[in-house]
XYZ file of C-alpha atoms in Angstrom:
370
model
C -41.092 -98.332 -81.323
C -42.727 -101.478 -82.698
C -45.886 -102.737 -81.059
C -45.754 -106.405 -80.091
C -48.614 -108.821 -80.755
C -49.235 -109.107 -77.005
C -49.519 -105.321 -76.633
C -51.871 -105.085 -79.604
C -54.064 -107.828 -78.132
C -54.135 -106.041 -74.784
C -55.179 -102.763 -76.409
C -57.795 -104.543 -78.477
C -59.210 -106.289 -75.410
C -59.335 -103.003 -73.476
C -61.167 -101.249 -76.327
C -63.639 -104.111 -76.725
C -64.308 -104.204 -72.988
C -64.814 -100.418 -72.930
C -67.239 -100.623 -75.871
C -69.266 -103.408 -74.245
C -69.342 -101.587 -70.907
C -70.506 -98.394 -72.604
C -73.264 -100.281 -74.449
C -74.392 -101.840 -71.166
C -74.373 -98.447 -69.422
C -76.493 -96.903 -72.185
C -78.964 -99.793 -72.033
C -78.979 -99.551 -68.235
C -79.876 -95.861 -68.388
C -82.506 -96.367 -71.080
C -84.449 -98.811 -68.905
C -83.687 -97.688 -65.337
C -84.236 -93.922 -65.502
C -87.531 -93.980 -67.476
C -88.757 -96.769 -65.172
C -87.979 -94.624 -62.118
C -89.921 -91.721 -63.615
C -92.888 -93.877 -64.678
C -93.141 -95.615 -61.299
C -93.340 -92.218 -59.603
C -95.918 -90.934 -62.071
C -98.034 -93.988 -61.323
C -97.645 -93.308 -57.572
C -98.782 -89.675 -57.686
C -102.131 -90.509 -55.994
C -100.134 -91.962 -53.082
C -98.156 -88.718 -52.902
C -101.427 -86.865 -52.266
C -102.806 -89.421 -49.795
C -99.634 -90.390 -47.936
C -96.623 -88.216 -48.772
C -94.353 -90.012 -46.294
C -94.909 -93.405 -47.944
C -94.435 -91.902 -51.414
C -91.037 -90.440 -50.543
C -90.033 -93.672 -48.812
C -90.657 -95.588 -52.035
C -88.925 -92.877 -54.082
C -85.915 -93.156 -51.785
C -85.700 -96.915 -52.282
C -85.818 -96.492 -56.066
C -83.217 -93.709 -55.832
C -80.880 -95.945 -53.833
C -81.231 -98.686 -56.452
C -80.315 -96.241 -59.217
C -77.215 -95.161 -57.301
C -76.355 -98.824 -56.741
C -76.407 -99.331 -60.516
C -73.866 -96.537 -60.907
C -71.794 -98.075 -58.108
C -71.902 -101.456 -59.871
C -70.205 -100.057 -62.981
C -67.135 -99.195 -60.913
C -67.359 -102.216 -58.623
C -67.326 -104.686 -61.508
C -64.369 -102.838 -63.055
C -62.373 -103.364 -59.847
C -62.692 -99.794 -58.526
C -63.128 -100.526 -54.835
C -63.043 -98.446 -51.649
C -61.146 -98.715 -48.374
C -62.477 -96.595 -45.505
C -60.551 -94.994 -42.653
C -61.251 -92.949 -39.551
C -64.605 -92.738 -37.767
C -67.339 -95.260 -38.486
C -70.153 -93.220 -40.019
C -72.601 -96.102 -39.709
C -72.938 -95.073 -36.059
C -74.666 -91.843 -37.117
C -76.429 -93.097 -40.252
C -79.890 -92.537 -38.734
C -79.091 -88.979 -37.601
C -79.049 -85.771 -39.615
C -75.589 -84.894 -40.918
C -73.794 -82.574 -43.314
C -71.022 -84.231 -45.331
C -68.085 -82.060 -46.460
C -66.027 -83.616 -49.259
C -62.898 -82.586 -51.144
C -63.382 -82.476 -54.908
C -60.882 -83.751 -57.479
C -62.883 -85.195 -60.376
C -66.318 -86.367 -61.520
C -65.522 -89.809 -60.112
C -65.779 -88.416 -56.562
C -69.572 -88.550 -56.796
C -69.476 -92.134 -58.083
C -67.134 -93.093 -55.246
C -69.584 -91.665 -52.697
C -72.476 -93.445 -54.400
C -70.550 -96.670 -53.866
C -69.199 -96.290 -50.348
C -72.479 -94.999 -48.879
C -74.490 -97.963 -50.195
C -73.897 -100.001 -47.040
C -74.651 -97.157 -44.609
C -78.254 -98.043 -43.790
C -80.885 -95.589 -45.001
C -78.377 -92.866 -45.861
C -78.498 -93.103 -49.662
C -82.277 -92.999 -49.997
C -82.576 -90.100 -47.519
C -79.714 -87.912 -48.684
C -79.688 -84.641 -50.580
C -76.847 -83.648 -52.907
C -75.548 -80.184 -53.716
C -73.949 -80.271 -57.148
C -72.966 -78.007 -60.006
C -75.917 -76.940 -62.156
C -74.330 -78.579 -65.214
C -75.336 -81.981 -63.805
C -78.971 -80.968 -64.301
C -78.435 -81.519 -68.023
C -76.918 -84.997 -67.748
C -78.783 -88.277 -68.057
C -79.176 -88.370 -64.258
C -80.500 -84.818 -64.050
C -84.195 -85.751 -64.134
C -83.650 -88.207 -61.266
C -81.901 -85.615 -59.112
C -84.608 -83.051 -59.864
C -87.352 -85.420 -58.741
C -85.377 -86.551 -55.694
C -84.934 -82.932 -54.623
C -81.203 -82.361 -54.996
C -80.006 -78.774 -55.367
C -78.115 -77.572 -58.427
C -75.914 -74.618 -57.590
C -74.609 -72.179 -60.195
C -70.988 -71.182 -59.620
C -69.519 -67.713 -60.062
C -69.482 -64.467 -58.128
C -72.341 -62.994 -60.187
C -74.708 -65.761 -59.050
C -73.424 -66.363 -55.514
C -75.857 -64.298 -53.426
C -78.926 -65.372 -55.388
C -77.900 -69.041 -55.231
C -77.584 -68.925 -51.448
C -81.096 -67.480 -51.142
C -82.413 -70.219 -53.439
C -80.554 -72.857 -51.416
C -82.185 -71.666 -48.191
C -85.622 -71.733 -49.801
C -84.932 -75.191 -51.240
C -83.910 -76.616 -47.859
C -86.929 -75.124 -46.115
C -89.274 -76.532 -48.752
C -87.855 -79.996 -49.414
C -85.347 -81.184 -46.800
C -87.673 -82.253 -43.991
C -90.876 -82.577 -46.002
C -89.125 -85.430 -47.854
C -87.491 -86.780 -44.690
C -83.913 -86.081 -45.777
C -81.169 -86.806 -43.240
C -77.768 -86.345 -44.918
C -76.757 -83.464 -47.157
C -73.575 -83.756 -49.245
C -71.600 -80.810 -50.580
C -68.193 -79.986 -52.014
C -67.183 -76.697 -50.317
C -64.234 -76.068 -52.639
C -66.711 -75.083 -55.344
C -64.994 -76.935 -58.175
C -62.348 -79.469 -59.130
C -58.901 -79.247 -57.570
C -57.104 -78.815 -60.901
C -59.326 -75.864 -61.837
C -59.282 -74.006 -58.512
C -55.810 -74.721 -57.106
C -53.956 -71.801 -58.677
C -56.637 -69.263 -57.704
C -56.836 -70.673 -54.185
C -53.069 -70.521 -53.702
C -52.998 -66.893 -54.877
C -55.784 -66.045 -52.415
C -53.939 -67.846 -49.626
C -50.721 -65.955 -50.338
C -52.528 -62.615 -50.389
C -54.283 -63.316 -47.069
C -51.389 -65.010 -45.270
C -53.093 -68.417 -45.266
C -51.448 -71.861 -45.583
C -50.231 -72.963 -49.005
C -52.266 -76.016 -50.047
C -51.441 -78.446 -52.862
C -53.867 -81.339 -52.454
C -57.016 -79.327 -51.648
C -58.162 -75.737 -52.082
C -59.531 -73.287 -49.551
C -63.270 -73.886 -49.142
C -66.044 -71.365 -49.680
C -68.261 -70.523 -46.733
C -71.619 -69.687 -48.340
C -73.423 -73.028 -48.756
C -72.050 -74.440 -45.500
C -73.277 -71.422 -43.547
C -76.737 -71.520 -45.137
C -77.106 -75.236 -44.356
C -76.104 -74.758 -40.725
C -78.385 -71.746 -40.249
C -81.339 -73.496 -41.879
C -81.046 -77.036 -40.525
C -79.507 -76.604 -37.077
C -81.833 -75.887 -34.174
C -81.333 -72.404 -32.656
C -78.465 -72.205 -30.167
C -77.406 -75.745 -30.999
C -74.142 -75.131 -32.790
C -71.284 -73.145 -31.332
C -71.723 -74.681 -27.877
C -69.262 -77.428 -26.937
C -70.832 -80.795 -26.224
C -69.588 -84.330 -25.956
C -70.427 -87.073 -28.444
C -72.606 -88.959 -25.932
C -74.662 -85.848 -25.221
C -75.454 -85.377 -28.895
C -76.357 -89.044 -29.444
C -79.097 -88.681 -26.806
C -80.669 -85.993 -28.986
C -80.535 -88.108 -32.155
C -84.306 -88.162 -32.573
C -84.622 -84.392 -32.775
C -85.358 -82.665 -36.069
C -82.037 -80.926 -36.355
C -78.691 -81.353 -38.023
C -76.489 -83.133 -35.479
C -73.214 -84.017 -37.157
C -70.670 -82.701 -39.625
C -68.844 -85.532 -41.386
C -65.534 -84.364 -42.816
C -64.832 -86.736 -45.713
C -61.502 -86.929 -47.529
C -61.134 -88.885 -50.777
C -57.636 -90.020 -51.792
C -56.615 -91.742 -55.010
C -53.342 -93.686 -55.407
C -50.588 -91.382 -56.699
C -53.083 -88.522 -56.649
C -54.639 -89.701 -59.921
C -58.426 -89.278 -59.587
C -60.974 -91.400 -61.420
C -63.265 -89.477 -63.751
C -66.732 -90.504 -64.912
C -65.428 -91.685 -68.298
C -63.067 -94.132 -66.606
C -65.841 -95.266 -64.258
C -68.078 -96.066 -67.228
C -65.562 -97.519 -69.679
C -63.341 -99.292 -67.149
C -60.118 -98.906 -69.134
C -58.037 -98.133 -66.031
C -56.555 -101.018 -64.066
C -58.415 -101.980 -60.839
C -57.912 -99.172 -58.329
C -58.525 -98.838 -54.602
C -59.859 -95.417 -53.604
C -59.346 -94.453 -49.956
C -61.985 -92.494 -48.023
C -61.326 -90.982 -44.591
C -64.114 -89.849 -42.247
C -64.008 -87.595 -39.213
C -67.221 -86.861 -37.332
C -67.818 -83.584 -35.490
C -70.846 -82.864 -33.261
C -72.588 -79.843 -34.708
C -72.484 -78.230 -31.249
C -68.724 -77.941 -31.708
C -69.139 -75.986 -34.937
C -69.221 -72.192 -34.442
C -72.145 -70.220 -35.820
C -70.521 -66.794 -36.299
C -69.252 -66.255 -39.882
C -65.643 -65.397 -38.946
C -65.307 -68.303 -36.523
C -67.033 -70.668 -38.951
C -64.675 -69.608 -41.749
C -61.687 -70.370 -39.524
C -63.194 -73.732 -38.532
C -63.859 -74.667 -42.150
C -60.355 -73.636 -43.217
C -58.937 -75.832 -40.447
C -60.817 -78.832 -41.825
C -59.211 -78.389 -45.235
C -55.779 -77.756 -43.738
C -56.242 -81.085 -41.957
C -57.275 -82.648 -45.264
C -54.023 -81.345 -46.753
C -52.061 -83.053 -43.970
C -54.054 -86.272 -44.373
C -53.472 -86.375 -48.124
C -49.783 -85.488 -47.804
C -49.336 -88.401 -45.402
C -51.322 -90.696 -47.692
C -49.305 -89.849 -50.811
C -46.076 -90.388 -48.899
C -47.006 -93.648 -47.159
C -50.013 -95.126 -48.950
C -52.109 -94.907 -45.780
C -53.863 -92.309 -43.685
C -52.269 -91.434 -40.328
C -53.699 -92.866 -37.075
C -56.100 -90.717 -35.034
C -54.536 -88.464 -32.444
C -53.502 -90.455 -29.385
C -53.417 -93.776 -31.255
C -50.472 -95.613 -32.744
C -52.182 -97.422 -35.607
C -54.742 -96.419 -38.209
C -57.411 -99.028 -38.880
C -58.879 -99.398 -42.354
C -62.058 -101.165 -43.433
C -62.583 -102.658 -46.875
C -65.979 -101.628 -48.198
C -67.830 -104.473 -49.926
C -70.929 -104.801 -52.087
C -72.934 -107.954 -52.750
C -72.665 -109.027 -56.388
C -75.906 -110.981 -55.992
C -77.690 -107.841 -54.783
C -76.273 -105.761 -57.657
C -77.303 -108.382 -60.226
C -80.775 -108.447 -58.675
C -81.152 -104.683 -58.981
C -79.899 -104.668 -62.559
C -82.300 -107.494 -63.428
C -85.191 -105.604 -61.852
C -84.287 -102.536 -63.920
C -84.389 -104.463 -67.199
C -87.575 -106.294 -66.226
C -89.165 -102.953 -65.326
C -88.079 -101.504 -68.650
C -89.676 -104.427 -70.477
C -92.863 -104.122 -68.432
C -93.244 -100.388 -69.141
C -92.532 -100.940 -72.835
C -95.353 -103.484 -73.024
C -97.735 -101.225 -71.098
C -96.989 -98.214 -73.287
C -97.324 -100.329 -76.429
C -100.713 -101.558 -75.231
C -102.004 -98.045 -74.587
C -100.606 -96.847 -77.910
C -102.504 -99.546 -79.799
C -105.675 -98.841 -77.810
C -105.513 -95.152 -78.664
C -104.427 -95.435 -82.282
């Protein structure tokens, strides 16, 4: 089949745009990440004198870095529409966020849609696969205090012990409030077949759009961060809000990410922008932690129910293009998530100015020494 001039021009434009976007992303990383590290090195005396202020500043810088990642998708037309509960209402409380996992773009989507949720981004902790430690963003996550978990049965018990120790050491000492994890333990395409075989063997529901979650990390987080006797006891939403100032995990936010036609965005697409503008849909459901059982068997059942509900949500979405309305309501309400282009440009400009400043400072010291 012959390629028309118009098609060739379109392909050429897409390739040129992808090349320019990639060059910008590389430049962005080369100035922003070293600047983040150097700022924090310079602020080490403050860490000794006033740890709270140090981690506040670190959190602000961390949020700006995540906003830069969000801007790559935002400017490519990869936007987000939100459904379900309004998580801004609990943005100042401690919460665990459970997310389905389809591709590397899931993390970028969360980086985008949590930008306008108050202090959440700068005070959150991520649980991610250990492979991310070796990416360009790995040094940032290490400094911020995220936890890299190694998958596989051989490492499972040791990783859960390390997770508990990590939470006890870093979560509250750095004033973290939200913790984000992907309980499926891997991408949908990689785990679906194994999960379906396990479900068949154990007489569990057959799932196509999600996989059965793993209990380990969720249980450790609840045991470590929830005040004794707090979860497993029914309580109303208003009762938990009154306790919002307590140092304890208060909410579980069940988050479901849906892509049109079930075609997830991966990190390569997010960076290069060769896919047409896409609206990703994110559904939230908030549970008071007092409604979450503590016993392993009951917690496993509760967690399975969340992913069975995700299956129903995604099935409805793929059939209709929208999430179903909450129980007892006739219409589902969506909210278009927006970012300020002026704010994003300001952050990007600050990153490049910081990079230039640190280059001049390092050049000065180099000439003084040599």
